[in-house]
Each structure stands twice: as C-alpha cells, then as structure tokens.
GROMACS .gro file of N, CA and C in nm:
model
  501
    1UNK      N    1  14.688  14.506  10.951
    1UNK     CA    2  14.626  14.388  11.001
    1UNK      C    3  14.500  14.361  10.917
    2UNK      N    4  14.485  14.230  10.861
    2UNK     CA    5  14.376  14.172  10.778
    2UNK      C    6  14.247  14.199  10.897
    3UNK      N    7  14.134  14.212  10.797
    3UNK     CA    8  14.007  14.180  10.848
    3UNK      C    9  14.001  13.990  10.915
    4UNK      N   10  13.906  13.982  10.985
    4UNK     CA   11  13.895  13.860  10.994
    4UNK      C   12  13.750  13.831  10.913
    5UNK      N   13  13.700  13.727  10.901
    5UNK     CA   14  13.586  13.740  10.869
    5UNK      C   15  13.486  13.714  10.977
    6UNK      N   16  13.399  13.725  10.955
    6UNK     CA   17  13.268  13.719  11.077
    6UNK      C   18  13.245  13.560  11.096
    7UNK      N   19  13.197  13.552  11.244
    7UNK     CA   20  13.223  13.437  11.261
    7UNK      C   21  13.080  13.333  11.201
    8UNK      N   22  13.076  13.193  11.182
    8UNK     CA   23  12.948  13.168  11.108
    8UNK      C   24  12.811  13.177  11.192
    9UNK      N   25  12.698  13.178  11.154
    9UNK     CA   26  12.591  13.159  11.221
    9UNK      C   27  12.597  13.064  11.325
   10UNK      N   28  12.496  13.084  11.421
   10UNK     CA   29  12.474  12.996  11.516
   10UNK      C   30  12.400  12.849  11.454
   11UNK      N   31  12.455  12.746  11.477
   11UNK     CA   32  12.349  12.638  11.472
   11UNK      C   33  12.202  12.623  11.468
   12UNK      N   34  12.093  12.610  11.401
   12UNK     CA   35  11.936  12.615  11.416
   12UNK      C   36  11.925  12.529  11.510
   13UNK      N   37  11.837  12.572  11.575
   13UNK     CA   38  11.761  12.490  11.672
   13UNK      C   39  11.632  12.440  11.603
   14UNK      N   40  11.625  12.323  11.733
   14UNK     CA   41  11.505  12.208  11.654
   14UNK      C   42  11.513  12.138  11.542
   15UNK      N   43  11.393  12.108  11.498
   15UNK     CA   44  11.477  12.015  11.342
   15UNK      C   45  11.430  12.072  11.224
   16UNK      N   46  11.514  12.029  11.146
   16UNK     CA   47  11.572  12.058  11.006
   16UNK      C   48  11.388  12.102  10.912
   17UNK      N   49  11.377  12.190  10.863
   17UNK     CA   50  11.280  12.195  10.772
   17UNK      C   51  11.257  12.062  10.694
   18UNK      N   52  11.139  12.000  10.721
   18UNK     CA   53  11.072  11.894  10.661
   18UNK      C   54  11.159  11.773  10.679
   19UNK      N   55  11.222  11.758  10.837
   19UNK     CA   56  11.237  11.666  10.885
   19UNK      C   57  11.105  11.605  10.969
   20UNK      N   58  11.100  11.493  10.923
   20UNK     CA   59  10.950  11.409  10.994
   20UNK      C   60  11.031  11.397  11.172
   21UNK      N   61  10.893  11.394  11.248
   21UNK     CA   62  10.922  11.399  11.425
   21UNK      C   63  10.902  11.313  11.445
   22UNK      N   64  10.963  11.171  11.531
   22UNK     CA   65  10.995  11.057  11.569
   22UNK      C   66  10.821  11.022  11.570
   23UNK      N   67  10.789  11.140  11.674
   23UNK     CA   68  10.592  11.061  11.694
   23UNK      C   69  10.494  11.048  11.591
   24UNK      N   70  10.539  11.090  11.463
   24UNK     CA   71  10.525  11.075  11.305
   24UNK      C   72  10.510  10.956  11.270
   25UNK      N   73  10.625  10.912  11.279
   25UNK     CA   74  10.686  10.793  11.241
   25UNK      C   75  10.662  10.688  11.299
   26UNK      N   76  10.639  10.700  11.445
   26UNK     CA   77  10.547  10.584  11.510
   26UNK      C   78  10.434  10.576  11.451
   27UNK      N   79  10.357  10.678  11.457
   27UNK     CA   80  10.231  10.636  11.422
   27UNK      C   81  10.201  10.592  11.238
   28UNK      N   82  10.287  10.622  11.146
   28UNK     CA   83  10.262  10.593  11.035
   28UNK      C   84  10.328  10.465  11.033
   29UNK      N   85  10.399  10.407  11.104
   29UNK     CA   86  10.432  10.266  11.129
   29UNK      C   87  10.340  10.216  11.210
   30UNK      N   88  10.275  10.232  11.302
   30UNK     CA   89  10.171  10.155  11.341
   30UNK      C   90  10.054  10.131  11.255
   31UNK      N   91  10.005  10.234  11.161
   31UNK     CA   92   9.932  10.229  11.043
   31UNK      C   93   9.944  10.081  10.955
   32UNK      N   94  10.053  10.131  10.900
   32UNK     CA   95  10.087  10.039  10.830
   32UNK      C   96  10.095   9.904  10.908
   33UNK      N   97  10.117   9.861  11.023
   33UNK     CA   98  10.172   9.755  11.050
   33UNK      C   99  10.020   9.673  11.090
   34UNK      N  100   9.911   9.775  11.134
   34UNK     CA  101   9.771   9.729  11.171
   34UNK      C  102   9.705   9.732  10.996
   35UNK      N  103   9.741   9.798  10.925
   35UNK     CA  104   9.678   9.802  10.789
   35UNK      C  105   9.730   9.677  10.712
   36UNK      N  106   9.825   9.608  10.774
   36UNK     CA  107   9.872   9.431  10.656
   36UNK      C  108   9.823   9.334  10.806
   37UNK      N  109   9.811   9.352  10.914
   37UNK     CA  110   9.758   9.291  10.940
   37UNK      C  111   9.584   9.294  10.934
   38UNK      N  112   9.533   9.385  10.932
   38UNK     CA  113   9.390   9.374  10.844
   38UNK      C  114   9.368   9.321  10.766
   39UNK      N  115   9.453   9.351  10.660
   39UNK     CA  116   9.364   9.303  10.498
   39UNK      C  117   9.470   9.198  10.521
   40UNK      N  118   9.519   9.087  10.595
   40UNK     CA  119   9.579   8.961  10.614
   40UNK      C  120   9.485   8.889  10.647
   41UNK      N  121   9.386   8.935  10.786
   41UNK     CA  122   9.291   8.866  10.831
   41UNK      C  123   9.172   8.851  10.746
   42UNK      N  124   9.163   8.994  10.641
   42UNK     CA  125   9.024   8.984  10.518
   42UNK      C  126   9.071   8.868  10.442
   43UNK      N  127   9.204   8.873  10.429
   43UNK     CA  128   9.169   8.795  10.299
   43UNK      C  129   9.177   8.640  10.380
   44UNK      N  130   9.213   8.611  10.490
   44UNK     CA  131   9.141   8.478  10.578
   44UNK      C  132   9.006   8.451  10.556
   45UNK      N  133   8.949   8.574  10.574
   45UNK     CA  134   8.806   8.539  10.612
   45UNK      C  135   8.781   8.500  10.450
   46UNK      N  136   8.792   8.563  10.358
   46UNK     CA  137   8.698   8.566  10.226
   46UNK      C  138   8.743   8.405  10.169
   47UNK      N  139   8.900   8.371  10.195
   47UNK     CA  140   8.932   8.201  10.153
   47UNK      C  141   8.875   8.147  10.260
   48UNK      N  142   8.794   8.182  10.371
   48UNK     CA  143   8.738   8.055  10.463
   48UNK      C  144   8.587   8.076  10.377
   49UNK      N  145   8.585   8.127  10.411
   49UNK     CA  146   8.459   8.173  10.340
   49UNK      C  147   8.401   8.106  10.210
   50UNK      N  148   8.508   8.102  10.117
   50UNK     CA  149   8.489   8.051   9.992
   50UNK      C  150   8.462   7.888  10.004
   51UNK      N  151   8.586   7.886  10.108
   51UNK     CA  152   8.600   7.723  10.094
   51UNK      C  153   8.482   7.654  10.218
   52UNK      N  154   8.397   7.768  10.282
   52UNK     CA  155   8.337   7.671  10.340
   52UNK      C  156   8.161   7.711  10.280
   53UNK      N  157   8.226   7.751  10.184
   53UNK     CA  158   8.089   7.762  10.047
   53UNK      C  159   7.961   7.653  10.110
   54UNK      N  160   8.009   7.534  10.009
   54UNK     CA  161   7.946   7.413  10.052
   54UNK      C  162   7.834   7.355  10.209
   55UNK      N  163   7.932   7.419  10.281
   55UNK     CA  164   7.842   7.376  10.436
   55UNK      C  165   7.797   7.486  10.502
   56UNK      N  166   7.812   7.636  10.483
   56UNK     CA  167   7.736   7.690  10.507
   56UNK      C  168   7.660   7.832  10.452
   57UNK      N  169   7.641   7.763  10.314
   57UNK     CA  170   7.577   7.842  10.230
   57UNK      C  171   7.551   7.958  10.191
   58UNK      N  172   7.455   8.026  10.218
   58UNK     CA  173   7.457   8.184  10.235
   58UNK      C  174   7.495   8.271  10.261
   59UNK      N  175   7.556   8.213  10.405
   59UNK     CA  176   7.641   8.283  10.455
   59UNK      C  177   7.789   8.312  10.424
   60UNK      N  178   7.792   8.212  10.317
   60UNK     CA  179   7.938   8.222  10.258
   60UNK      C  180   7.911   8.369  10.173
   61UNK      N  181   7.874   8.427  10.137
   61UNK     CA  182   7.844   8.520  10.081
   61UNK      C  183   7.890   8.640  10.136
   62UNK      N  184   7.848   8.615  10.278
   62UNK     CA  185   7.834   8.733  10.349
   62UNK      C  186   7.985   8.762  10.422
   63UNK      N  187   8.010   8.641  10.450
   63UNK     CA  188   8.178   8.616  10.469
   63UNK      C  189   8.273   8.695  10.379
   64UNK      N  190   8.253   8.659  10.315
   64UNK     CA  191   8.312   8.711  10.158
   64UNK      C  192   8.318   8.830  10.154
   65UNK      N  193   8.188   8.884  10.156
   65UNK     CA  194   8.162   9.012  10.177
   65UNK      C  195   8.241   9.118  10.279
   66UNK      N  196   8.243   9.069  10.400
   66UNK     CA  197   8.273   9.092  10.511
   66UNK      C  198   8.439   9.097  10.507
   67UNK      N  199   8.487   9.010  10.463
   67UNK     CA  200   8.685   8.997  10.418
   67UNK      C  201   8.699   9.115  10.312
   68UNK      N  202   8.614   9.149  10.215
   68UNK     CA  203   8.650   9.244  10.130
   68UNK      C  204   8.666   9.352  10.165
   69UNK      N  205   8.523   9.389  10.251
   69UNK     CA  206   8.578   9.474  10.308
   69UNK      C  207   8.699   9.521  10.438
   70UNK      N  208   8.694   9.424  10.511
   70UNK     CA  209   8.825   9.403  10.585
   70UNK      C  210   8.942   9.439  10.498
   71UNK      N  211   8.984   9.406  10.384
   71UNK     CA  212   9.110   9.449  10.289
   71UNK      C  213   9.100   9.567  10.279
   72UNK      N  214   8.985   9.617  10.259
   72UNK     CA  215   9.012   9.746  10.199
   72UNK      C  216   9.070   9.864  10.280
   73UNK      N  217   8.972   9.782  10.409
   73UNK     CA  218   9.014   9.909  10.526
   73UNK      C  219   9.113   9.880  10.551
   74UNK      N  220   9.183   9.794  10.537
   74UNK     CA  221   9.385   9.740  10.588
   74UNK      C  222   9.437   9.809  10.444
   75UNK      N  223   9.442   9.812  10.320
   75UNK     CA  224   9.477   9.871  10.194
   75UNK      C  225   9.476  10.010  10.281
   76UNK      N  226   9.351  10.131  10.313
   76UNK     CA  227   9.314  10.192  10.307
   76UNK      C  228   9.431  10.274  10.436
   77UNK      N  229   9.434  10.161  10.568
   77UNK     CA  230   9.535  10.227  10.644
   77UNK      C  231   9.672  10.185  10.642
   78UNK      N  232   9.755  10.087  10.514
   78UNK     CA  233   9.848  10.133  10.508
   78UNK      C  234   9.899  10.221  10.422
   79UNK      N  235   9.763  10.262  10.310
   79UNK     CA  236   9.825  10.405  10.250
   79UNK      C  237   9.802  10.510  10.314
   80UNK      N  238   9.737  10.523  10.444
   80UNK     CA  239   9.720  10.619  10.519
   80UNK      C  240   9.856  10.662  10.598
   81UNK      N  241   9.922  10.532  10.624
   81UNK     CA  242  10.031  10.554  10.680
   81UNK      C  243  10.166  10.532  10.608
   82UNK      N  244  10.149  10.557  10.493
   82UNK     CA  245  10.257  10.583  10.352
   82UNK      C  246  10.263  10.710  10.393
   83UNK      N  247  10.155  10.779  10.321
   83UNK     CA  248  10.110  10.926  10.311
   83UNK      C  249  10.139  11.013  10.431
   84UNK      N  250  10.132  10.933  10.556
   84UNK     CA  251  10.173  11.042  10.696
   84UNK      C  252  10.347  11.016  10.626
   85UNK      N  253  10.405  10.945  10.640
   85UNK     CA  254  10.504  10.911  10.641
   85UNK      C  255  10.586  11.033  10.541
   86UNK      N  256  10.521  11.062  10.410
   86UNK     CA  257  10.517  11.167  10.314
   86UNK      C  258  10.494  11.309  10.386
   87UNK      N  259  10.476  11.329  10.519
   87UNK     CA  260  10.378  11.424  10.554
   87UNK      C  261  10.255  11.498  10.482
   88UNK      N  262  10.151  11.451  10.489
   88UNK     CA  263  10.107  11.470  10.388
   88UNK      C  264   9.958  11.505  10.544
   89UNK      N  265   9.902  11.591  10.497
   89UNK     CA  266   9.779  11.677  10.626
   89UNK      C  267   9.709  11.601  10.590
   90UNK      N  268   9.630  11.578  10.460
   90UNK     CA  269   9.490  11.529  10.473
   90UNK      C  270   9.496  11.391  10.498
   91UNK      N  271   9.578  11.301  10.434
   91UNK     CA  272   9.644  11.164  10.525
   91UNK      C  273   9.632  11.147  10.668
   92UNK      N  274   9.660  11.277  10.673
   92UNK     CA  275   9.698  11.314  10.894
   92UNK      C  276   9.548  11.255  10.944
   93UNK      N  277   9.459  11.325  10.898
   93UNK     CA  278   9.287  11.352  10.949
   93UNK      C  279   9.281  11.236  10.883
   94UNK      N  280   9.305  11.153  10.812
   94UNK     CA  281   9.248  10.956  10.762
   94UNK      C  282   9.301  10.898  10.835
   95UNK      N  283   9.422  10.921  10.838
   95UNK     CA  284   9.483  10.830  10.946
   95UNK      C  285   9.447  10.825  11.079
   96UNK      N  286   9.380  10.955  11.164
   96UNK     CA  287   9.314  10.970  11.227
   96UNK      C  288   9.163  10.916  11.218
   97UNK      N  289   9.092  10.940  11.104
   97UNK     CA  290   8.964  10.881  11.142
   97UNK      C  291   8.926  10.706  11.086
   98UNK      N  292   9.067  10.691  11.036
   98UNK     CA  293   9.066  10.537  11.027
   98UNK      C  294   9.153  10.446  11.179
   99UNK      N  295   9.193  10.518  11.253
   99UNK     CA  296   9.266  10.453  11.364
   99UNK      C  297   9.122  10.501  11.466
  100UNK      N  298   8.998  10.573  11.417
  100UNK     CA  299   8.910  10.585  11.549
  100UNK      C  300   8.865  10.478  11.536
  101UNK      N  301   8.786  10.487  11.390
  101UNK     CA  302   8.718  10.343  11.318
  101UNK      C  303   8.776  10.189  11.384
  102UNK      N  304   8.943  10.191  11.366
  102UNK     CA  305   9.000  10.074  11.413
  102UNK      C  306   8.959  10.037  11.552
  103UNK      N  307   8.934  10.173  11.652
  103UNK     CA  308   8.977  10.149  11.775
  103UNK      C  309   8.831  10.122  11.824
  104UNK      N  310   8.722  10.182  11.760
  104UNK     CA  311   8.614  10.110  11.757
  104UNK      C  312   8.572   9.990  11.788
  105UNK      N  313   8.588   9.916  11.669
  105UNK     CA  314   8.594   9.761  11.631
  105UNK      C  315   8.695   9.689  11.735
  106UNK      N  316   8.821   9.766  11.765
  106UNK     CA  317   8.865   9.655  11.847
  106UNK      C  318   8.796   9.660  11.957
  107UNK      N  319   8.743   9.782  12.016
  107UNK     CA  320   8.662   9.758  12.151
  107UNK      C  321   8.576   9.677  12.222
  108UNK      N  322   8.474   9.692  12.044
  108UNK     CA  323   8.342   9.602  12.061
  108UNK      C  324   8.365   9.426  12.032
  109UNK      N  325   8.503   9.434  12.000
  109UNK     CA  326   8.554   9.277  12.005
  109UNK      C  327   8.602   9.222  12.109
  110UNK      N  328   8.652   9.342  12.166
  110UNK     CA  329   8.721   9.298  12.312
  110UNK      C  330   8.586   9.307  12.401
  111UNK      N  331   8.524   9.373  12.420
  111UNK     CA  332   8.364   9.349  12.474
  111UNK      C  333   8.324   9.213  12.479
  112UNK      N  334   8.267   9.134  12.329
  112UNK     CA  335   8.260   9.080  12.275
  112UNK      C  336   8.324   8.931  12.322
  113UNK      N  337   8.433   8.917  12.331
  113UNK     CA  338   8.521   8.883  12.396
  113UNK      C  339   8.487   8.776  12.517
  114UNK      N  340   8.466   8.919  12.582
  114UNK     CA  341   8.456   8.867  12.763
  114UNK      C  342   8.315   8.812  12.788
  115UNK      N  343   8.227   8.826  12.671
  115UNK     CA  344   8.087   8.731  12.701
  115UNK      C  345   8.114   8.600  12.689
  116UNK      N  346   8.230   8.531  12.633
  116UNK     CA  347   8.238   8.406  12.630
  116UNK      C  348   8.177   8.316  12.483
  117UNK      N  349   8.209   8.197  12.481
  117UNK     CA  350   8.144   8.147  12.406
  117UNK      C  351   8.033   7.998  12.494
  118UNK      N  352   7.941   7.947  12.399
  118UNK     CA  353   7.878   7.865  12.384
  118UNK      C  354   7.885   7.730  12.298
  119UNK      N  355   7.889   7.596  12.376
  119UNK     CA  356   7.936   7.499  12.308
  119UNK      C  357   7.790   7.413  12.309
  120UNK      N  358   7.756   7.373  12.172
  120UNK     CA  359   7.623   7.285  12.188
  120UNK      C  360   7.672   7.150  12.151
  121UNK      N  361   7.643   7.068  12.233
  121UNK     CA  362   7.655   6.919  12.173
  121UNK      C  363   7.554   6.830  12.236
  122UNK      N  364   7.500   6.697  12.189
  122UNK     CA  365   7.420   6.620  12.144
  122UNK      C  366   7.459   6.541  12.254
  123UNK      N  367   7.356   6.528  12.348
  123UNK     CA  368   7.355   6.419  12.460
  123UNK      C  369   7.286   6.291  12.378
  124UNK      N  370   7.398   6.163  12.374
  124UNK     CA  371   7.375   6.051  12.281
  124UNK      C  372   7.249   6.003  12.400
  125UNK      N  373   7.217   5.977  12.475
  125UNK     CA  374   7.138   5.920  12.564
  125UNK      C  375   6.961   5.999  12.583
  126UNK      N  376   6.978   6.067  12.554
  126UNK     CA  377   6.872   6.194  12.576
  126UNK      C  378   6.806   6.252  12.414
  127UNK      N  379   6.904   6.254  12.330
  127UNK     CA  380   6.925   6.276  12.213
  127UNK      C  381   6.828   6.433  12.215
  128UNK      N  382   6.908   6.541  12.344
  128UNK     CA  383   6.851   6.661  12.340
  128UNK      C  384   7.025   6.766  12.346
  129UNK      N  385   6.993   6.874  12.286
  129UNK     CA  386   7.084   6.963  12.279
  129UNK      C  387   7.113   7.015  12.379
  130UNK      N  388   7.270   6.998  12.465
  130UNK     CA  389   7.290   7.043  12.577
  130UNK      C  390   7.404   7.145  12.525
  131UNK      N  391   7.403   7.283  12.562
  131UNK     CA  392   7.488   7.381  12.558
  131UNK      C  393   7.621   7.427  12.731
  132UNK      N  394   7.733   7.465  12.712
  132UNK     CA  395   7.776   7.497  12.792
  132UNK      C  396   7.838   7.583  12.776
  133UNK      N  397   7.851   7.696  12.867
  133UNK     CA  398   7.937   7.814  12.851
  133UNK      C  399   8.123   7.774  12.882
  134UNK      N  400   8.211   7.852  12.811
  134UNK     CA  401   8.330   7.798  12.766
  134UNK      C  402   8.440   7.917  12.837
  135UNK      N  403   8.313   8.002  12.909
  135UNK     CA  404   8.422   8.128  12.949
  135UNK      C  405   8.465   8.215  12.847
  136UNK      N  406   8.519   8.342  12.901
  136UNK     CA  407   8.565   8.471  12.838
  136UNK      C  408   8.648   8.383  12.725
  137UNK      N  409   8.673   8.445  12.633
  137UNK     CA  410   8.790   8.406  12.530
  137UNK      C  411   8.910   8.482  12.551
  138UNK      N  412   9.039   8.409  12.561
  138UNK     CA  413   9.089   8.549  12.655
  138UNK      C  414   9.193   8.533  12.548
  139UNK      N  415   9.194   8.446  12.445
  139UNK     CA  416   9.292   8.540  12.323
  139UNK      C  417   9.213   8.652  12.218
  140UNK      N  418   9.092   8.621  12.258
  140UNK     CA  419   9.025   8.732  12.149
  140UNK      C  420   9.024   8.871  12.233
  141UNK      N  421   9.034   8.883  12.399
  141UNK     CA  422   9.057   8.992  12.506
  141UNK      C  423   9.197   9.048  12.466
  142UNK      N  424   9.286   8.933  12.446
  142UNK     CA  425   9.430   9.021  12.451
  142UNK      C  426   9.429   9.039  12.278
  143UNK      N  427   9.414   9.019  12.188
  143UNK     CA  428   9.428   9.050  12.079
  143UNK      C  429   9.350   9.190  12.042
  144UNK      N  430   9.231   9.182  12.084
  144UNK     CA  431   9.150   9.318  12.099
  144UNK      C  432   9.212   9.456  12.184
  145UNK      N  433   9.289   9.395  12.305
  145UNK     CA  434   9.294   9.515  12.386
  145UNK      C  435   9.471   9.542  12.326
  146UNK      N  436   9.473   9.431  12.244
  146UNK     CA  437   9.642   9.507  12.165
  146UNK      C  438   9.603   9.624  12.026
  147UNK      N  439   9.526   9.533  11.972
  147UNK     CA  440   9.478   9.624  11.840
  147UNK      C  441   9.410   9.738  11.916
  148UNK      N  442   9.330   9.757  12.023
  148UNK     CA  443   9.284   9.909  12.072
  148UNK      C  444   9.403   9.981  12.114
  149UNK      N  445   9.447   9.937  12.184
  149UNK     CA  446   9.571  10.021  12.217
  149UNK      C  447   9.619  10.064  12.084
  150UNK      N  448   9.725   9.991  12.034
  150UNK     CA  449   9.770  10.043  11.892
  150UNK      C  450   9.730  10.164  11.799
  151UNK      N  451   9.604  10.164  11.791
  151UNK     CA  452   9.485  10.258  11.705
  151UNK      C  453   9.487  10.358  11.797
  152UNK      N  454   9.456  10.362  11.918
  152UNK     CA  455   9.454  10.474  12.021
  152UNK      C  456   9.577  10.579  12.017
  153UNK      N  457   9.721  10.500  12.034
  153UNK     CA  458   9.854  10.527  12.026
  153UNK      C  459   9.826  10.627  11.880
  154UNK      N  460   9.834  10.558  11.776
  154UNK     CA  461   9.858  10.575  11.658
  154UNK      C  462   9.749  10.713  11.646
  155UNK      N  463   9.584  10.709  11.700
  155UNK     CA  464   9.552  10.832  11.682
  155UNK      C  465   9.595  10.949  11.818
  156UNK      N  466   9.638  10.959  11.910
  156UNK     CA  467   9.691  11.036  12.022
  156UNK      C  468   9.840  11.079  11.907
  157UNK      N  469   9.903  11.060  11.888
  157UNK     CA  470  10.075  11.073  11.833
  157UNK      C  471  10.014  11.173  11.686
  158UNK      N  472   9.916  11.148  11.603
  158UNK     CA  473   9.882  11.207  11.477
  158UNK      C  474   9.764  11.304  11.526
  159UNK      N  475   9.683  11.269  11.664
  159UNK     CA  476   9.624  11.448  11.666
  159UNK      C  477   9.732  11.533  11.762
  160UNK      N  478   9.820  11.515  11.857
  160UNK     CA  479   9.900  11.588  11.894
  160UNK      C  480   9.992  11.682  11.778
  161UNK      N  481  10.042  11.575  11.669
  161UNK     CA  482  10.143  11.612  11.660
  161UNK      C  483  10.089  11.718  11.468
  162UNK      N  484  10.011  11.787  11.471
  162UNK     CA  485   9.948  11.845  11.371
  162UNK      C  486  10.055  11.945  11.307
  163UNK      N  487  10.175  11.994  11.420
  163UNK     CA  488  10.221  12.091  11.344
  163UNK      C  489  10.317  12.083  11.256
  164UNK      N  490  10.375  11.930  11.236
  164UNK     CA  491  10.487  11.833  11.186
  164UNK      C  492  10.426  11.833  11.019
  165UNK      N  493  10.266  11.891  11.011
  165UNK     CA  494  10.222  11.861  10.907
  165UNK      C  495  10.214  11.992  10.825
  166UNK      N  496  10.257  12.094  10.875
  166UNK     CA  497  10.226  12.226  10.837
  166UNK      C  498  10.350  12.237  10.759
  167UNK      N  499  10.319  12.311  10.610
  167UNK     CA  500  10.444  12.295  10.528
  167UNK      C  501  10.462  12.478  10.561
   0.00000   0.00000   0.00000
C-alpha cells in the first residue's frame, strides 16, 4: 500500500500579508476626497480674489494668499492619503495630524457659522446705515459639521488602526 501524502496546511487566518484593512481605505479615501475638495475651494478663493483685485484692493492680496495656502493643505492631504493607501507609517501620523488640523478649521467655521451674518444697507430717506441680522447660516453649519465629521472619521479609523501599518 502507497504512502498517501500529508494532507495540505490549514488555511491562514486573517488577512493576507500586506493586505490593506477596509478602515485603511476609508480613511485614505476620505483624505483624498477632503484634499480635492480643499485645494478646489483655494483655488476659488485665489481667482475671486484676483478678479476682485480692482474693488477691494489689499485685500486681494491676502485672499490670494489665503487660497494658496488652502491648495497646499488639499495637495498636502491628498498625498497623505495616496501614501496611507501605500501603507506607508509616517503618512499614517500626517494623515492624522492633517485631518486634526482639518477638523479644527471645520469647527471654528461651524462655530462661526451659527453667529449669523450682518446685512448693512442705506436707508434712502435717513441717508443713515441700517444693519440687520440675517440669522445662523445654516449651509455654512451643515457644510462645516460634514467636513468635521469626515476629518474626525478619517482621524479615529488611522489612529485605531496603527497595526495595518507595521511591516
């Protein structure tokens, strides 16, 4: 009677060596997807900016200023979330301290937000400046409390998931 041969190994459990983990992949897609919408809105600001040179002067400058850097930090987090995507550790900790940064800014916008705005216009009769409050802005509330969320998500999923990064 023949030998048989031995039967094969058991199946590995868990996943495959230098398979990326689904909560990876969310968050280096949320990266990216908040990093083109950033440097979308910079480069808004820097062509409003430019083009409203003329009427308000100086401040066009600062506009400008202000969109550039907006790109960079959207440049900055969708190669952050290339690089997770690569698994790549030190990416991990940018992507992390650029989604705090994000979640920052969206806060103090959504803050920001709920003070409302102010409308001044010119009483023709009086010919004195009458202002009125216009209420919370409540697309700059839900746009803020989407972009915080997002950044929050995106940093919770990349500090949990640290060990996805360990080669």
């Amino acid at each position: 009677m023949a030998q048989q041969p031995p039967p094969p190994p058991p199946p590995a459990y868990g996943r495959p060596a230098g398979a990326r983990p689904a909560p990876v992949t969310t968050s280096a897609v949320l990266l990216i997807v908040l990093g083109s919408l950033y440097a979308l809105f910079g480069v808004l600001i820097v062509v409003g900016g430019g083009a409203l040179a003329d009427f308000i002067g100086g401040f066009a400058g600062v506009a400008i200023a202000l969109g550039l850097v907006v790109v960079a930090f959207g440049v900055l987090d969708i190669v952050a979330g290339v690089k997770v995507l690569g698994l790549s550790s030190g990416w991990r900790i940018g992507g992390i301290v650029l989604s705090a940064i994000g979640a920052l800014f969206a806060l103090i916008g959504t803050i920001g937000s709920f003070s409302g705005q102010e409308t001044a216009t010119l009483d023709p009769e009086t010919f004195q400046v009458v202002t009125e409050s216009a209420g919370p802005n409540i697309g700059g509330i839900i746009f803020g409390l989407l972009f915080l969320a997002a950044n929050v998500i995106a940093l919770v999923l990349l500090a949990r998931n640290g060990r996805a990064f360990v080669r």
